[in-house]
PDB file of C-alpha atoms in Angstrom:
ATOM      1  CA  UNK A   1      -0.090  -0.037   0.063  1.00 59.00           C
ATOM      2  CA  UNK A   2       0.919   3.597  -0.144  1.00 92.00           C
ATOM      3  CA  UNK A   3       0.217   6.954   1.347  1.00 96.00           C
ATOM      4  CA  UNK A   4      -3.477   7.718   0.780  1.00 97.00           C
ATOM      5  CA  UNK A   5      -4.010  10.409  -2.435  1.00 97.00           C
ATOM      6  CA  UNK A   6      -6.022  13.389  -1.305  1.00 97.00           C
ATOM      7  CA  UNK A   7      -7.425  16.388  -3.306  1.00 97.00           C
ATOM      8  CA  UNK A   8      -6.912  19.357  -0.937  1.00 97.00           C
ATOM      9  CA  UNK A   9     -10.106  21.316  -2.172  1.00 97.00           C
ATOM     10  CA  UNK A  10     -12.248  18.104  -1.296  1.00 98.00           C
ATOM     11  CA  UNK A  11     -11.029  17.981   2.660  1.00 98.00           C
ATOM     12  CA  UNK A  12     -13.541  19.347   4.766  1.00 98.00           C
ATOM     13  CA  UNK A  13     -14.760  18.800   8.386  1.00 98.00           C
ATOM     14  CA  UNK A  14     -18.234  16.990   8.507  1.00 98.00           C
ATOM     15  CA  UNK A  15     -18.776  17.553  12.566  1.00 98.00           C
ATOM     16  CA  UNK A  16     -17.098  18.082  15.860  1.00 98.00           C
ATOM     17  CA  UNK A  17     -14.453  20.662  16.989  1.00 98.00           C
ATOM     18  CA  UNK A  18     -12.110  22.590  15.112  1.00 98.00           C
ATOM     19  CA  UNK A  19      -9.602  25.188  16.046  1.00 98.00           C
ATOM     20  CA  UNK A  20      -7.187  27.844  14.541  1.00 98.00           C
ATOM     21  CA  UNK A  21      -3.542  27.912  14.702  1.00 97.00           C
ATOM     22  CA  UNK A  22      -0.361  29.774  13.269  1.00 98.00           C
ATOM     23  CA  UNK A  23       1.564  28.114  10.225  1.00 98.00           C
ATOM     24  CA  UNK A  24       5.151  26.851  11.278  1.00 98.00           C
ATOM     25  CA  UNK A  25       5.291  26.120   7.210  1.00 98.00           C
ATOM     26  CA  UNK A  26       3.240  25.858   4.528  1.00 98.00           C
ATOM     27  CA  UNK A  27       0.431  23.860   5.165  1.00 98.00           C
ATOM     28  CA  UNK A  28      -2.133  21.734   2.614  1.00 98.00           C
ATOM     29  CA  UNK A  29      -5.581  20.818   3.396  1.00 98.00           C
ATOM     30  CA  UNK A  30      -5.771  16.840   4.891  1.00 98.00           C
ATOM     31  CA  UNK A  31      -2.199  17.042   6.663  1.00 98.00           C
ATOM     32  CA  UNK A  32      -1.615  15.738  10.157  1.00 98.00           C
ATOM     33  CA  UNK A  33      -0.351  18.343  12.075  1.00 98.00           C
ATOM     34  CA  UNK A  34       1.483  18.572  15.369  1.00 98.00           C
ATOM     35  CA  UNK A  35       2.255  21.790  17.455  1.00 98.00           C
ATOM     36  CA  UNK A  36       4.738  23.799  19.371  1.00 97.00           C
ATOM     37  CA  UNK A  37       2.675  26.370  21.521  1.00 94.00           C
ATOM     38  CA  UNK A  38       0.192  27.421  18.873  1.00 91.00           C
ATOM     39  CA  UNK A  39       2.365  26.821  15.977  1.00 98.00           C
ATOM     40  CA  UNK A  40       1.560  23.809  13.589  1.00 98.00           C
ATOM     41  CA  UNK A  41       3.931  22.126  11.685  1.00 98.00           C
ATOM     42  CA  UNK A  42       3.369  18.853   9.521  1.00 98.00           C
ATOM     43  CA  UNK A  43       3.420  15.238  11.148  1.00 98.00           C
ATOM     44  CA  UNK A  44       6.554  13.292  10.033  1.00 97.00           C
ATOM     45  CA  UNK A  45       6.893   9.411  11.619  1.00 97.00           C
ATOM     46  CA  UNK A  46      10.076   9.101  10.686  1.00 94.00           C
ATOM     47  CA  UNK A  47      11.533  11.948  12.771  1.00 95.00           C
ATOM     48  CA  UNK A  48      10.900  12.096  16.445  1.00 95.00           C
ATOM     49  CA  UNK A  49       8.190  11.044  18.837  1.00 96.00           C
ATOM     50  CA  UNK A  50       6.984  14.545  19.365  1.00 97.00           C
ATOM     51  CA  UNK A  51       6.570  15.245  15.590  1.00 97.00           C
ATOM     52  CA  UNK A  52       4.762  12.021  15.189  1.00 97.00           C
ATOM     53  CA  UNK A  53       2.038  13.209  17.631  1.00 97.00           C
ATOM     54  CA  UNK A  54      -0.664  14.368  15.706  1.00 98.00           C
ATOM     55  CA  UNK A  55      -3.101  16.747  17.004  1.00 98.00           C
ATOM     56  CA  UNK A  56      -5.164  18.065  14.090  1.00 98.00           C
ATOM     57  CA  UNK A  57      -6.133  17.724  10.804  1.00 98.00           C
ATOM     58  CA  UNK A  58      -5.623  20.957   8.160  1.00 98.00           C
ATOM     59  CA  UNK A  59      -8.904  22.411   6.869  1.00 98.00           C
ATOM     60  CA  UNK A  60      -7.569  25.433   5.219  1.00 98.00           C
ATOM     61  CA  UNK A  61      -4.118  26.054   3.401  1.00 98.00           C
ATOM     62  CA  UNK A  62      -1.580  28.296   4.886  1.00 98.00           C
ATOM     63  CA  UNK A  63       1.740  30.091   4.380  1.00 98.00           C
ATOM     64  CA  UNK A  64       4.186  30.013   6.581  1.00 98.00           C
ATOM     65  CA  UNK A  65       3.358  32.375   9.479  1.00 98.00           C
ATOM     66  CA  UNK A  66      -0.097  32.408   8.247  1.00 98.00           C
ATOM     67  CA  UNK A  67      -3.325  31.538  10.069  1.00 98.00           C
ATOM     68  CA  UNK A  68      -5.139  28.074   9.795  1.00 98.00           C
ATOM     69  CA  UNK A  69      -8.184  26.373  10.445  1.00 98.00           C
ATOM     70  CA  UNK A  70      -7.543  22.526  11.416  1.00 98.00           C
ATOM     71  CA  UNK A  71      -9.987  19.543  12.756  1.00 98.00           C
ATOM     72  CA  UNK A  72      -9.470  18.653  16.647  1.00 98.00           C
ATOM     73  CA  UNK A  73      -9.762  15.209  17.860  1.00 98.00           C
ATOM     74  CA  UNK A  74     -13.039  14.064  17.885  1.00 98.00           C
ATOM     75  CA  UNK A  75     -14.161  15.436  14.725  1.00 98.00           C
ATOM     76  CA  UNK A  76     -15.398  13.759  11.737  1.00 98.00           C
ATOM     77  CA  UNK A  77     -13.555  14.498   8.554  1.00 98.00           C
ATOM     78  CA  UNK A  78     -13.620  14.093   5.010  1.00 98.00           C
ATOM     79  CA  UNK A  79     -10.080  13.532   3.931  1.00 98.00           C
ATOM     80  CA  UNK A  80     -10.549  14.088   0.248  1.00 97.00           C
ATOM     81  CA  UNK A  81      -9.495  10.766  -0.575  1.00 98.00           C
ATOM     82  CA  UNK A  82     -10.863   7.075  -0.977  1.00 97.00           C
ATOM     83  CA  UNK A  83     -10.644   5.118   2.246  1.00 98.00           C
ATOM     84  CA  UNK A  84     -11.542   1.628   3.455  1.00 97.00           C
ATOM     85  CA  UNK A  85     -14.428   1.418   6.149  1.00 98.00           C
ATOM     86  CA  UNK A  86     -12.871   0.317   9.499  1.00 97.00           C
ATOM     87  CA  UNK A  87      -9.197   0.824   8.112  1.00 98.00           C
ATOM     88  CA  UNK A  88      -6.815   2.579  10.846  1.00 98.00           C
ATOM     89  CA  UNK A  89      -5.004   5.221   9.577  1.00 98.00           C
ATOM     90  CA  UNK A  90      -1.738   6.402  10.811  1.00 98.00           C
ATOM     91  CA  UNK A  91       0.836   9.389  10.320  1.00 98.00           C
ATOM     92  CA  UNK A  92       3.055   8.385   7.580  1.00 97.00           C
ATOM     93  CA  UNK A  93       6.997   8.347   7.435  1.00 95.00           C
ATOM     94  CA  UNK A  94       6.580  10.767   4.261  1.00 96.00           C
ATOM     95  CA  UNK A  95       6.253  14.225   5.857  1.00 97.00           C
ATOM     96  CA  UNK A  96       2.674  15.532   6.087  1.00 98.00           C
ATOM     97  CA  UNK A  97       1.125  12.068   4.808  1.00 98.00           C
ATOM     98  CA  UNK A  98      -1.470   9.677   5.779  1.00 98.00           C
ATOM     99  CA  UNK A  99      -1.218   5.989   5.251  1.00 98.00           C
ATOM    100  CA  UNK A 100      -2.990   2.741   6.409  1.00 97.00           C
ATOM    101  CA  UNK A 101      -1.402   1.160   9.275  1.00 96.00           C
ATOM    102  CA  UNK A 102      -0.212  -1.716   7.300  1.00 95.00           C
ATOM    103  CA  UNK A 103       2.286   0.812   5.935  1.00 95.00           C
ATOM    104  CA  UNK A 104       4.099   1.262   9.082  1.00 94.00           C
ATOM    105  CA  UNK A 105       7.632   1.118   8.854  1.00 90.00           C
ATOM    106  CA  UNK A 106      10.411   0.067  10.864  1.00 93.00           C
ATOM    107  CA  UNK A 107      11.978   2.817  12.899  1.00 94.00           C
ATOM    108  CA  UNK A 108       8.590   4.923  12.484  1.00 96.00           C
ATOM    109  CA  UNK A 109       6.831   6.040  15.338  1.00 97.00           C
ATOM    110  CA  UNK A 110       3.077   5.061  15.805  1.00 97.00           C
ATOM    111  CA  UNK A 111       0.323   7.667  15.572  1.00 97.00           C
ATOM    112  CA  UNK A 112      -2.843   6.272  14.913  1.00 98.00           C
ATOM    113  CA  UNK A 113      -5.197   8.977  13.426  1.00 98.00           C
ATOM    114  CA  UNK A 114      -8.300   7.074  13.552  1.00 98.00           C
ATOM    115  CA  UNK A 115     -10.632   5.046  11.490  1.00 97.00           C
ATOM    116  CA  UNK A 116     -12.465   5.435   7.999  1.00 97.00           C
ATOM    117  CA  UNK A 117     -16.098   5.570   8.714  1.00 97.00           C
ATOM    118  CA  UNK A 118     -17.072   6.082   5.368  1.00 98.00           C
ATOM    119  CA  UNK A 119     -15.301   5.654   1.733  1.00 98.00           C
ATOM    120  CA  UNK A 120     -14.265   9.067   2.529  1.00 97.00           C
ATOM    121  CA  UNK A 121     -14.630   9.821   6.254  1.00 98.00           C
ATOM    122  CA  UNK A 122     -12.427   9.507   9.253  1.00 98.00           C
ATOM    123  CA  UNK A 123     -13.153   9.577  12.845  1.00 98.00           C
ATOM    124  CA  UNK A 124     -10.337  11.560  13.854  1.00 98.00           C
ATOM    125  CA  UNK A 125      -9.352  10.575  17.343  1.00 98.00           C
ATOM    126  CA  UNK A 126      -5.596  10.071  17.583  1.00 98.00           C
ATOM    127  CA  UNK A 127      -3.929   7.558  19.802  1.00 97.00           C
ATOM    128  CA  UNK A 128      -0.353   8.099  20.029  1.00 95.00           C
ATOM    129  CA  UNK A 129       2.027   5.122  21.306  1.00 92.00           C
ATOM    130  CA  UNK A 130       5.333   7.165  21.241  1.00 91.00           C
ATOM    131  CA  UNK A 131       7.495   4.584  20.556  1.00 93.00           C
ATOM    132  CA  UNK A 132       9.332   3.427  17.057  1.00 94.00           C
ATOM    133  CA  UNK A 133       8.165   0.112  15.451  1.00 95.00           C
ATOM    134  CA  UNK A 134      11.299  -2.067  15.612  1.00 93.00           C
TER     135      UNK A 134
END
């Protein structure tokens, strides 16, 4: 398998909590993000536990230092991609991407983003393990 292929313009929140942040780098809709204070950065399961710890999914694009909206845990999000119902999705080893659980690579940190509720929607309920796959 591979990272899900998202159409940024189709990413939207269906229901649940959202927030506003400041972009620490350019962000695109659908990317999982971690925060340092209220500044958001693209997640990366292949770097550090902190960078794999997803706390939001980007809903509006932003340039560096710009404001953006994001889905918070508990939200149902249309990821603008084809998903598998009941499949668990994780922070990818590719920066800012989402992958199915089966793609967790050795030395990557596990952060489950949630499960496919429909063929396009995920219940964003992150589970952060904080350790690398051997």
